[in-house]
């Protein structure tokens, strides 16, 4: 499917038993095929904002537009089937095999069994898992890294127009996390799916993002390309967060920028 | 046991009636307990009230409940059937709630997020995983129901209770022993069968 654009327009969320906004009037746009990282500390509203896109969280006011259409006007079930969703706890269905997990959205969309089987094998290969070995496994027989690969495969199975990822690699160890990040960069580059990615890990944000949106206390602190945040942090908080004042980081960044220019 | 040996046909027929009574009562009980349990599981504030009420009903002495039900329905199959279905509510509904509440919230979040309708989340993710817990509740319920169903001999002339009550009036201890022993055997056999089912759906 053609990659979607996602636009937040004064998006505001308040949870029922709270007296302050979890997300307060956020506006920015994610272009088609872009990977935007929402970066901020826990409780800053980044996951909440992410979950307004597929209407798991309702807006108090403002709008979220996917391809120019206000999601509030769409059937939530229909909307969600067109948008991939990956969460930190993965949530593979324990009562289904790996194949059934990966094929769940295609099956909801009424694909034929033959199409689903072929797509499942294709996806397992895409995430570097041998289909003959993994197809019939139960989620309980997977390592954390394998499980999250399946989680990613499940999210992109029906060729969604956008992908929402909520700290997907937060629960795996560093080595596996790096491998998964590298794979995600490859997959997203291959699919050109618009991706909104939530993390509190600055390194992860810099590794993955086309653009980073820094959030704090439910508001956007600064939005820009990684280099931009580093070179022109808009607030002391961003400056601190991206280590913009740190000499070692400055040296690495200068070198990195030269490499990018040289390409 | 001499009665069992001398009247195997009669004992088998009553055992069959006993099983039929418990099976029908279990089916009727599930028709009520499933939706009740699902509603309670969806509304955590409501759950203690629903289960508390059913728990209170469960503590009513079975003879007292039957006396009321006989007033309502007359003698026969119906009062004992209703009594069994009512008693089973607590154990069944409680385990439906526990089974659904026990499903990993991340799986439910993922199910919604991937575009399952609320009914699909229930039928494809929550219910299959709650089923072993529900069958566990059925095991406990069935054992209690087989015991209580012996009162069917008193109010309805059905089931193994017929032997027990006739034995009491006729002073024939071997009839009482035969009825009780077969009821116990039924309970043990059904428990084993459900335990197997519980393992198969896990």
mmCIF file of N, CA, C and O in Angstrom, chain B residues 58-145:
data_model
loop_
_atom_site.group_PDB
_atom_site.id
_atom_site.type_symbol
_atom_site.label_atom_id
_atom_site.label_comp_id
_atom_site.label_asym_id
_atom_site.label_seq_id
_atom_site.Cartn_x
_atom_site.Cartn_y
_atom_site.Cartn_z
ATOM 1 N N UNK B 58 -24.920 -19.628 46.544
ATOM 2 C CA UNK B 58 -24.259 -20.927 46.689
ATOM 3 C C UNK B 58 -24.321 -21.451 48.128
ATOM 4 O O UNK B 58 -24.278 -22.654 48.368
ATOM 5 N N UNK B 59 -24.417 -20.506 49.091
ATOM 6 C CA UNK B 59 -24.416 -20.929 50.494
ATOM 7 C C UNK B 59 -25.813 -21.344 50.985
ATOM 8 O O UNK B 59 -25.943 -21.845 52.092
ATOM 9 N N UNK B 60 -26.852 -21.119 50.184
ATOM 10 C CA UNK B 60 -28.198 -21.541 50.605
ATOM 11 C C UNK B 60 -28.222 -23.070 50.699
ATOM 12 O O UNK B 60 -27.789 -23.748 49.763
ATOM 13 N N UNK B 61 -28.702 -23.630 51.817
ATOM 14 C CA UNK B 61 -28.751 -25.097 51.923
ATOM 15 C C UNK B 61 -29.588 -25.680 50.788
ATOM 16 O O UNK B 61 -30.664 -25.154 50.475
ATOM 17 N N UNK B 62 -29.107 -26.758 50.194
ATOM 18 C CA UNK B 62 -29.764 -27.275 48.998
ATOM 19 C C UNK B 62 -31.191 -27.753 49.282
ATOM 20 O O UNK B 62 -32.083 -27.575 48.451
ATOM 21 N N UNK B 63 -31.431 -28.318 50.452
ATOM 22 C CA UNK B 63 -32.795 -28.766 50.772
ATOM 23 C C UNK B 63 -33.764 -27.587 50.852
ATOM 24 O O UNK B 63 -34.883 -27.650 50.351
ATOM 25 N N UNK B 64 -33.282 -26.472 51.439
ATOM 26 C CA UNK B 64 -34.123 -25.280 51.556
ATOM 27 C C UNK B 64 -34.440 -24.723 50.172
ATOM 28 O O UNK B 64 -35.589 -24.384 49.861
ATOM 29 N N UNK B 65 -33.426 -24.656 49.309
ATOM 30 C CA UNK B 65 -33.635 -24.147 47.958
ATOM 31 C C UNK B 65 -34.620 -25.037 47.205
ATOM 32 O O UNK B 65 -35.533 -24.553 46.531
ATOM 33 N N UNK B 66 -34.441 -26.354 47.371
ATOM 34 C CA UNK B 66 -35.326 -27.292 46.679
ATOM 35 C C UNK B 66 -36.776 -27.140 47.155
ATOM 36 O O UNK B 66 -37.707 -27.209 46.350
ATOM 37 N N UNK B 67 -36.945 -26.899 48.462
ATOM 38 C CA UNK B 67 -38.296 -26.730 49.006
ATOM 39 C C UNK B 67 -38.990 -25.569 48.307
ATOM 40 O O UNK B 67 -40.150 -25.660 47.892
ATOM 41 N N UNK B 68 -38.246 -24.466 48.114
ATOM 42 C CA UNK B 68 -38.805 -23.303 47.415
ATOM 43 C C UNK B 68 -39.109 -23.645 45.960
ATOM 44 O O UNK B 68 -40.166 -23.315 45.423
ATOM 45 N N UNK B 69 -38.152 -24.329 45.312
ATOM 46 C CA UNK B 69 -38.314 -24.635 43.889
ATOM 47 C C UNK B 69 -39.478 -25.601 43.643
ATOM 48 O O UNK B 69 -40.158 -25.516 42.626
ATOM 49 N N UNK B 70 -39.696 -26.506 44.598
ATOM 50 C CA UNK B 70 -40.828 -27.437 44.453
ATOM 51 C C UNK B 70 -42.150 -26.662 44.551
ATOM 52 O O UNK B 70 -43.102 -26.942 43.836
ATOM 53 N N UNK B 71 -42.164 -25.642 45.421
ATOM 54 C CA UNK B 71 -43.335 -24.775 45.493
ATOM 55 C C UNK B 71 -43.606 -24.122 44.138
ATOM 56 O O UNK B 71 -44.750 -23.989 43.714
ATOM 57 N N UNK B 72 -42.515 -23.707 43.467
ATOM 58 C CA UNK B 72 -42.659 -23.000 42.193
ATOM 59 C C UNK B 72 -42.981 -23.932 41.042
ATOM 60 O O UNK B 72 -43.835 -23.649 40.218
ATOM 61 N N UNK B 73 -42.253 -25.051 40.951
ATOM 62 C CA UNK B 73 -42.341 -25.894 39.753
ATOM 63 C C UNK B 73 -43.072 -27.214 39.981
ATOM 64 O O UNK B 73 -43.279 -27.968 39.041
ATOM 65 N N UNK B 74 -43.400 -27.536 41.229
ATOM 66 C CA UNK B 74 -43.993 -28.849 41.519
ATOM 67 C C UNK B 74 -42.910 -29.912 41.565
ATOM 68 O O UNK B 74 -41.741 -29.635 41.314
ATOM 69 N N UNK B 75 -43.317 -31.134 41.893
ATOM 70 C CA UNK B 75 -42.345 -32.228 41.945
ATOM 71 C C UNK B 75 -41.931 -32.612 40.531
ATOM 72 O O UNK B 75 -42.645 -32.334 39.577
ATOM 73 N N UNK B 76 -40.748 -33.249 40.426
ATOM 74 C CA UNK B 76 -40.319 -33.712 39.113
ATOM 75 C C UNK B 76 -38.888 -33.309 38.789
ATOM 76 O O UNK B 76 -38.096 -32.985 39.676
ATOM 77 N N UNK B 77 -38.594 -33.300 37.492
ATOM 78 C CA UNK B 77 -37.244 -33.064 36.977
ATOM 79 C C UNK B 77 -36.840 -31.594 37.138
ATOM 80 O O UNK B 77 -35.689 -31.278 37.426
ATOM 81 N N UNK B 78 -37.833 -30.681 36.937
ATOM 82 C CA UNK B 78 -37.513 -29.249 36.851
ATOM 83 C C UNK B 78 -36.862 -28.668 38.112
ATOM 84 O O UNK B 78 -35.828 -28.011 38.002
ATOM 85 N N UNK B 79 -37.439 -28.868 39.318
ATOM 86 C CA UNK B 79 -36.834 -28.197 40.480
ATOM 87 C C UNK B 79 -35.374 -28.613 40.707
ATOM 88 O O UNK B 79 -34.531 -27.749 40.994
ATOM 89 N N UNK B 80 -35.068 -29.886 40.547
ATOM 90 C CA UNK B 80 -33.689 -30.313 40.803
ATOM 91 C C UNK B 80 -32.758 -29.785 39.710
ATOM 92 O O UNK B 80 -31.629 -29.367 39.971
ATOM 93 N N UNK B 81 -33.288 -29.729 38.467
ATOM 94 C CA UNK B 81 -32.494 -29.175 37.362
ATOM 95 C C UNK B 81 -32.143 -27.716 37.642
ATOM 96 O O UNK B 81 -30.984 -27.287 37.528
ATOM 97 N N UNK B 82 -33.157 -26.934 38.054
ATOM 98 C CA UNK B 82 -32.934 -25.516 38.343
ATOM 99 C C UNK B 82 -31.955 -25.363 39.510
ATOM 100 O O UNK B 82 -31.022 -24.548 39.461
ATOM 101 N N UNK B 83 -32.156 -26.188 40.547
ATOM 102 C CA UNK B 83 -31.268 -26.091 41.718
ATOM 103 C C UNK B 83 -29.812 -26.323 41.303
ATOM 104 O O UNK B 83 -28.908 -25.565 41.677
ATOM 105 N N UNK B 84 -29.575 -27.348 40.502
ATOM 106 C CA UNK B 84 -28.202 -27.652 40.074
ATOM 107 C C UNK B 84 -27.616 -26.510 39.243
ATOM 108 O O UNK B 84 -26.467 -26.104 39.446
ATOM 109 N N UNK B 85 -28.430 -25.993 38.322
ATOM 110 C CA UNK B 85 -27.944 -24.902 37.465
ATOM 111 C C UNK B 85 -27.615 -23.667 38.302
ATOM 112 O O UNK B 85 -26.619 -22.979 38.052
ATOM 113 N N UNK B 86 -28.433 -23.402 39.310
ATOM 114 C CA UNK B 86 -28.203 -22.245 40.180
ATOM 115 C C UNK B 86 -26.912 -22.429 40.986
ATOM 116 O O UNK B 86 -26.072 -21.537 41.062
ATOM 117 N N UNK B 87 -26.732 -23.623 41.562
ATOM 118 C CA UNK B 87 -25.524 -23.861 42.353
ATOM 119 C C UNK B 87 -24.260 -23.755 41.514
ATOM 120 O O UNK B 87 -23.231 -23.289 41.978
ATOM 121 N N UNK B 88 -24.340 -24.209 40.253
ATOM 122 C CA UNK B 88 -23.137 -24.213 39.415
ATOM 123 C C UNK B 88 -22.721 -22.805 39.010
ATOM 124 O O UNK B 88 -21.556 -22.576 38.679
ATOM 125 N N UNK B 89 -23.681 -21.841 39.036
ATOM 126 C CA UNK B 89 -23.363 -20.478 38.569
ATOM 127 C C UNK B 89 -22.094 -19.924 39.195
ATOM 128 O O UNK B 89 -21.246 -19.367 38.519
ATOM 129 N N UNK B 90 -21.997 -20.054 40.509
ATOM 130 C CA UNK B 90 -20.883 -19.423 41.209
ATOM 131 C C UNK B 90 -19.544 -19.926 40.686
ATOM 132 O O UNK B 90 -18.687 -19.150 40.270
ATOM 133 N N UNK B 91 -19.401 -21.264 40.655
ATOM 134 C CA UNK B 91 -18.103 -21.826 40.259
ATOM 135 C C UNK B 91 -17.797 -21.564 38.788
ATOM 136 O O UNK B 91 -16.664 -21.299 38.413
ATOM 137 N N UNK B 92 -18.822 -21.629 37.944
ATOM 138 C CA UNK B 92 -18.599 -21.405 36.508
ATOM 139 C C UNK B 92 -18.284 -19.938 36.219
ATOM 140 O O UNK B 92 -17.278 -19.623 35.580
ATOM 141 N N UNK B 93 -19.134 -19.038 36.705
ATOM 142 C CA UNK B 93 -18.937 -17.611 36.419
ATOM 143 C C UNK B 93 -17.599 -17.127 36.986
ATOM 144 O O UNK B 93 -16.865 -16.384 36.336
ATOM 145 N N UNK B 94 -17.290 -17.588 38.208
ATOM 146 C CA UNK B 94 -16.037 -17.173 38.830
ATOM 147 C C UNK B 94 -14.848 -17.561 37.946
ATOM 148 O O UNK B 94 -13.914 -16.787 37.750
ATOM 149 N N UNK B 95 -14.895 -18.771 37.374
ATOM 150 C CA UNK B 95 -13.772 -19.203 36.561
ATOM 151 C C UNK B 95 -13.750 -18.559 35.175
ATOM 152 O O UNK B 95 -12.686 -18.415 34.587
ATOM 153 N N UNK B 96 -14.914 -18.167 34.662
ATOM 154 C CA UNK B 96 -14.920 -17.392 33.420
ATOM 155 C C UNK B 96 -14.208 -16.060 33.663
ATOM 156 O O UNK B 96 -13.337 -15.648 32.890
ATOM 157 N N UNK B 97 -14.562 -15.397 34.766
ATOM 158 C CA UNK B 97 -13.930 -14.118 35.105
ATOM 159 C C UNK B 97 -12.423 -14.310 35.284
ATOM 160 O O UNK B 97 -11.613 -13.580 34.707
ATOM 161 N N UNK B 98 -12.053 -15.320 36.073
ATOM 162 C CA UNK B 98 -10.625 -15.553 36.330
ATOM 163 C C UNK B 98 -9.892 -15.893 35.036
ATOM 164 O O UNK B 98 -8.775 -15.421 34.800
ATOM 165 N N UNK B 99 -10.532 -16.695 34.184
ATOM 166 C CA UNK B 99 -9.888 -17.098 32.939
ATOM 167 C C UNK B 99 -9.641 -15.924 32.021
ATOM 168 O O UNK B 99 -8.546 -15.773 31.463
ATOM 169 N N UNK B 100 -10.631 -15.053 31.883
ATOM 170 C CA UNK B 100 -10.478 -13.902 30.992
ATOM 171 C C UNK B 100 -9.515 -12.882 31.594
ATOM 172 O O UNK B 100 -8.666 -12.336 30.903
ATOM 173 N N UNK B 101 -9.629 -12.670 32.918
ATOM 174 C CA UNK B 101 -8.729 -11.717 33.579
ATOM 175 C C UNK B 101 -7.284 -12.200 33.509
ATOM 176 O O UNK B 101 -6.354 -11.404 33.552
ATOM 177 N N UNK B 102 -7.108 -13.525 33.390
ATOM 178 C CA UNK B 102 -5.755 -14.078 33.382
ATOM 179 C C UNK B 102 -5.043 -13.966 32.044
ATOM 180 O O UNK B 102 -3.856 -14.260 31.945
ATOM 181 N N UNK B 103 -5.750 -13.537 31.004
ATOM 182 C CA UNK B 103 -5.105 -13.400 29.690
ATOM 183 C C UNK B 103 -4.175 -12.183 29.718
ATOM 184 O O UNK B 103 -4.561 -11.108 30.173
ATOM 185 N N UNK B 104 -2.958 -12.385 29.239
ATOM 186 C CA UNK B 104 -1.932 -11.351 29.180
ATOM 187 C C UNK B 104 -2.496 -10.071 28.534
ATOM 188 O O UNK B 104 -2.921 -10.089 27.389
ATOM 189 N N UNK B 105 -2.496 -8.935 29.277
ATOM 190 C CA UNK B 105 -3.066 -7.691 28.734
ATOM 191 C C UNK B 105 -2.391 -7.258 27.431
ATOM 192 O O UNK B 105 -3.032 -6.623 26.588
ATOM 193 N N UNK B 106 -1.106 -7.593 27.276
ATOM 194 C CA UNK B 106 -0.398 -7.213 26.046
ATOM 195 C C UNK B 106 -1.031 -7.886 24.832
ATOM 196 O O UNK B 106 -1.125 -7.290 23.758
ATOM 197 N N UNK B 107 -1.489 -9.128 25.016
ATOM 198 C CA UNK B 107 -2.135 -9.833 23.897
ATOM 199 C C UNK B 107 -3.458 -9.173 23.531
ATOM 200 O O UNK B 107 -3.812 -9.067 22.354
ATOM 201 N N UNK B 108 -4.165 -8.709 24.553
ATOM 202 C CA UNK B 108 -5.445 -8.053 24.300
ATOM 203 C C UNK B 108 -5.202 -6.701 23.605
ATOM 204 O O UNK B 108 -5.888 -6.346 22.639
ATOM 205 N N UNK B 109 -4.192 -5.965 24.075
ATOM 206 C CA UNK B 109 -3.835 -4.684 23.456
ATOM 207 C C UNK B 109 -3.445 -4.910 21.994
ATOM 208 O O UNK B 109 -3.923 -4.211 21.093
ATOM 209 N N UNK B 110 -2.590 -5.920 21.749
ATOM 210 C CA UNK B 110 -2.158 -6.214 20.385
ATOM 211 C C UNK B 110 -3.355 -6.613 19.522
ATOM 212 O O UNK B 110 -3.473 -6.183 18.369
ATOM 213 N N UNK B 111 -4.265 -7.408 20.090
ATOM 214 C CA UNK B 111 -5.426 -7.866 19.327
ATOM 215 C C UNK B 111 -6.283 -6.679 18.873
ATOM 216 O O UNK B 111 -6.663 -6.591 17.704
ATOM 217 N N UNK B 112 -6.534 -5.753 19.796
ATOM 218 C CA UNK B 112 -7.286 -4.553 19.416
ATOM 219 C C UNK B 112 -6.496 -3.727 18.403
ATOM 220 O O UNK B 112 -7.038 -3.271 17.402
ATOM 221 N N UNK B 113 -5.216 -3.547 18.689
ATOM 222 C CA UNK B 113 -4.376 -2.687 17.854
ATOM 223 C C UNK B 113 -4.222 -3.205 16.440
ATOM 224 O O UNK B 113 -4.024 -2.432 15.507
ATOM 225 N N UNK B 114 -4.287 -4.529 16.268
ATOM 226 C CA UNK B 114 -4.139 -5.102 14.931
ATOM 227 C C UNK B 114 -5.466 -5.112 14.171
ATOM 228 O O UNK B 114 -5.509 -5.483 13.012
ATOM 229 N N UNK B 115 -6.550 -4.740 14.842
ATOM 230 C CA UNK B 115 -7.808 -4.595 14.127
ATOM 231 C C UNK B 115 -8.803 -5.725 14.320
ATOM 232 O O UNK B 115 -9.630 -5.975 13.455
ATOM 233 N N UNK B 116 -8.727 -6.424 15.460
ATOM 234 C CA UNK B 116 -9.796 -7.380 15.751
ATOM 235 C C UNK B 116 -10.976 -6.606 16.336
ATOM 236 O O UNK B 116 -10.784 -5.681 17.125
ATOM 237 N N UNK B 117 -12.191 -7.007 15.959
ATOM 238 C CA UNK B 117 -13.373 -6.410 16.571
ATOM 239 C C UNK B 117 -13.475 -6.943 18.004
ATOM 240 O O UNK B 117 -12.853 -7.960 18.326
ATOM 241 N N UNK B 118 -14.232 -6.269 18.885
ATOM 242 C CA UNK B 118 -14.345 -6.770 20.263
ATOM 243 C C UNK B 118 -14.760 -8.244 20.325
ATOM 244 O O UNK B 118 -14.235 -9.009 21.142
ATOM 245 N N UNK B 119 -15.665 -8.666 19.446
ATOM 246 C CA UNK B 119 -16.096 -10.068 19.450
ATOM 247 C C UNK B 119 -14.945 -10.989 19.034
ATOM 248 O O UNK B 119 -14.775 -12.075 19.596
ATOM 249 N N UNK B 120 -14.142 -10.534 18.067
ATOM 250 C CA UNK B 120 -13.009 -11.356 17.630
ATOM 251 C C UNK B 120 -11.943 -11.460 18.717
ATOM 252 O O UNK B 120 -11.332 -12.514 18.891
ATOM 253 N N UNK B 121 -11.725 -10.357 19.451
ATOM 254 C CA UNK B 121 -10.767 -10.405 20.559
ATOM 255 C C UNK B 121 -11.212 -11.467 21.560
ATOM 256 O O UNK B 121 -10.424 -12.287 22.033
ATOM 257 N N UNK B 122 -12.519 -11.486 21.847
ATOM 258 C CA UNK B 122 -13.051 -12.453 22.808
ATOM 259 C C UNK B 122 -12.919 -13.888 22.285
ATOM 260 O O UNK B 122 -12.403 -14.771 22.976
ATOM 261 N N UNK B 123 -13.374 -14.111 21.053
ATOM 262 C CA UNK B 123 -13.463 -15.479 20.538
ATOM 263 C C UNK B 123 -12.116 -16.041 20.087
ATOM 264 O O UNK B 123 -11.876 -17.235 20.205
ATOM 265 N N UNK B 124 -11.221 -15.182 19.564
ATOM 266 C CA UNK B 124 -9.967 -15.703 19.013
ATOM 267 C C UNK B 124 -8.820 -15.678 20.004
ATOM 268 O O UNK B 124 -7.866 -16.425 19.862
ATOM 269 N N UNK B 125 -8.881 -14.756 20.979
ATOM 270 C CA UNK B 125 -7.733 -14.596 21.883
ATOM 271 C C UNK B 125 -8.108 -14.916 23.333
ATOM 272 O O UNK B 125 -7.471 -15.749 23.969
ATOM 273 N N UNK B 126 -9.156 -14.255 23.826
ATOM 274 C CA UNK B 126 -9.446 -14.387 25.260
ATOM 275 C C UNK B 126 -10.075 -15.739 25.598
ATOM 276 O O UNK B 126 -9.618 -16.441 26.506
ATOM 277 N N UNK B 127 -11.141 -16.096 24.868
ATOM 278 C CA UNK B 127 -11.851 -17.320 25.246
ATOM 279 C C UNK B 127 -10.993 -18.579 25.134
ATOM 280 O O UNK B 127 -10.981 -19.403 26.059
ATOM 281 N N UNK B 128 -10.245 -18.746 24.010
ATOM 282 C CA UNK B 128 -9.411 -19.963 23.932
ATOM 283 C C UNK B 128 -8.443 -20.086 25.110
ATOM 284 O O UNK B 128 -8.163 -21.184 25.568
ATOM 285 N N UNK B 129 -7.957 -18.941 25.597
ATOM 286 C CA UNK B 129 -6.994 -19.005 26.695
ATOM 287 C C UNK B 129 -7.680 -19.114 28.053
ATOM 288 O O UNK B 129 -7.059 -19.532 29.032
ATOM 289 N N UNK B 130 -8.955 -18.731 28.100
ATOM 290 C CA UNK B 130 -9.703 -18.859 29.357
ATOM 291 C C UNK B 130 -10.304 -20.261 29.505
ATOM 292 O O UNK B 130 -10.696 -20.666 30.599
ATOM 293 N N UNK B 131 -10.358 -20.997 28.392
ATOM 294 C CA UNK B 131 -11.057 -22.285 28.388
ATOM 295 C C UNK B 131 -10.529 -23.298 29.418
ATOM 296 O O UNK B 131 -11.326 -23.919 30.125
ATOM 297 N N UNK B 132 -9.197 -23.472 29.543
ATOM 298 C CA UNK B 132 -8.739 -24.431 30.567
ATOM 299 C C UNK B 132 -9.200 -24.045 31.972
ATOM 300 O O UNK B 132 -9.560 -24.922 32.763
ATOM 301 N N UNK B 133 -9.219 -22.741 32.246
ATOM 302 C CA UNK B 133 -9.659 -22.286 33.571
ATOM 303 C C UNK B 133 -11.154 -22.559 33.743
ATOM 304 O O UNK B 133 -11.608 -22.996 34.800
ATOM 305 N N UNK B 134 -11.918 -22.337 32.672
ATOM 306 C CA UNK B 134 -13.359 -22.610 32.728
ATOM 307 C C UNK B 134 -13.611 -24.098 32.955
ATOM 308 O O UNK B 134 -14.464 -24.473 33.772
ATOM 309 N N UNK B 135 -12.857 -24.942 32.255
ATOM 310 C CA UNK B 135 -13.038 -26.390 32.446
ATOM 311 C C UNK B 135 -12.665 -26.784 33.876
ATOM 312 O O UNK B 135 -13.308 -27.649 34.472
ATOM 313 N N UNK B 136 -11.653 -26.109 34.430
ATOM 314 C CA UNK B 136 -11.318 -26.338 35.837
ATOM 315 C C UNK B 136 -12.516 -26.051 36.735
ATOM 316 O O UNK B 136 -12.799 -26.803 37.670
ATOM 317 N N UNK B 137 -13.226 -24.961 36.447
ATOM 318 C CA UNK B 137 -14.435 -24.632 37.198
ATOM 319 C C UNK B 137 -15.523 -25.675 36.989
ATOM 320 O O UNK B 137 -16.259 -26.024 37.920
ATOM 321 N N UNK B 138 -15.613 -26.192 35.753
ATOM 322 C CA UNK B 138 -16.613 -27.219 35.462
ATOM 323 C C UNK B 138 -16.341 -28.488 36.267
ATOM 324 O O UNK B 138 -17.277 -29.154 36.717
ATOM 325 N N UNK B 139 -15.076 -28.806 36.451
ATOM 326 C CA UNK B 139 -14.737 -30.003 37.238
ATOM 327 C C UNK B 139 -15.283 -29.886 38.661
ATOM 328 O O UNK B 139 -15.937 -30.803 39.173
ATOM 329 N N UNK B 140 -14.995 -28.753 39.288
ATOM 330 C CA UNK B 140 -15.460 -28.547 40.659
ATOM 331 C C UNK B 140 -16.985 -28.547 40.694
ATOM 332 O O UNK B 140 -17.605 -29.173 41.557
ATOM 333 N N UNK B 141 -17.587 -27.867 39.699
ATOM 334 C CA UNK B 141 -19.049 -27.769 39.672
ATOM 335 C C UNK B 141 -19.682 -29.142 39.490
ATOM 336 O O UNK B 141 -20.662 -29.475 40.168
ATOM 337 N N UNK B 142 -19.121 -29.936 38.594
ATOM 338 C CA UNK B 142 -19.726 -31.239 38.292
ATOM 339 C C UNK B 142 -19.689 -32.166 39.515
ATOM 340 O O UNK B 142 -20.654 -32.878 39.803
ATOM 341 N N UNK B 143 -18.602 -32.120 40.247
ATOM 342 C CA UNK B 143 -18.525 -32.970 41.451
ATOM 343 C C UNK B 143 -19.616 -32.577 42.449
ATOM 344 O O UNK B 143 -20.339 -33.417 42.976
ATOM 345 N N UNK B 144 -19.759 -31.254 42.649
ATOM 346 C CA UNK B 144 -20.804 -30.790 43.563
ATOM 347 C C UNK B 144 -22.180 -31.139 43.021
ATOM 348 O O UNK B 144 -23.085 -31.541 43.764
ATOM 349 N N UNK B 145 -22.362 -31.008 41.707
ATOM 350 C CA UNK B 145 -23.669 -31.266 41.106
ATOM 351 C C UNK B 145 -24.053 -32.741 41.230
ATOM 352 O O UNK B 145 -25.221 -33.073 41.469
#
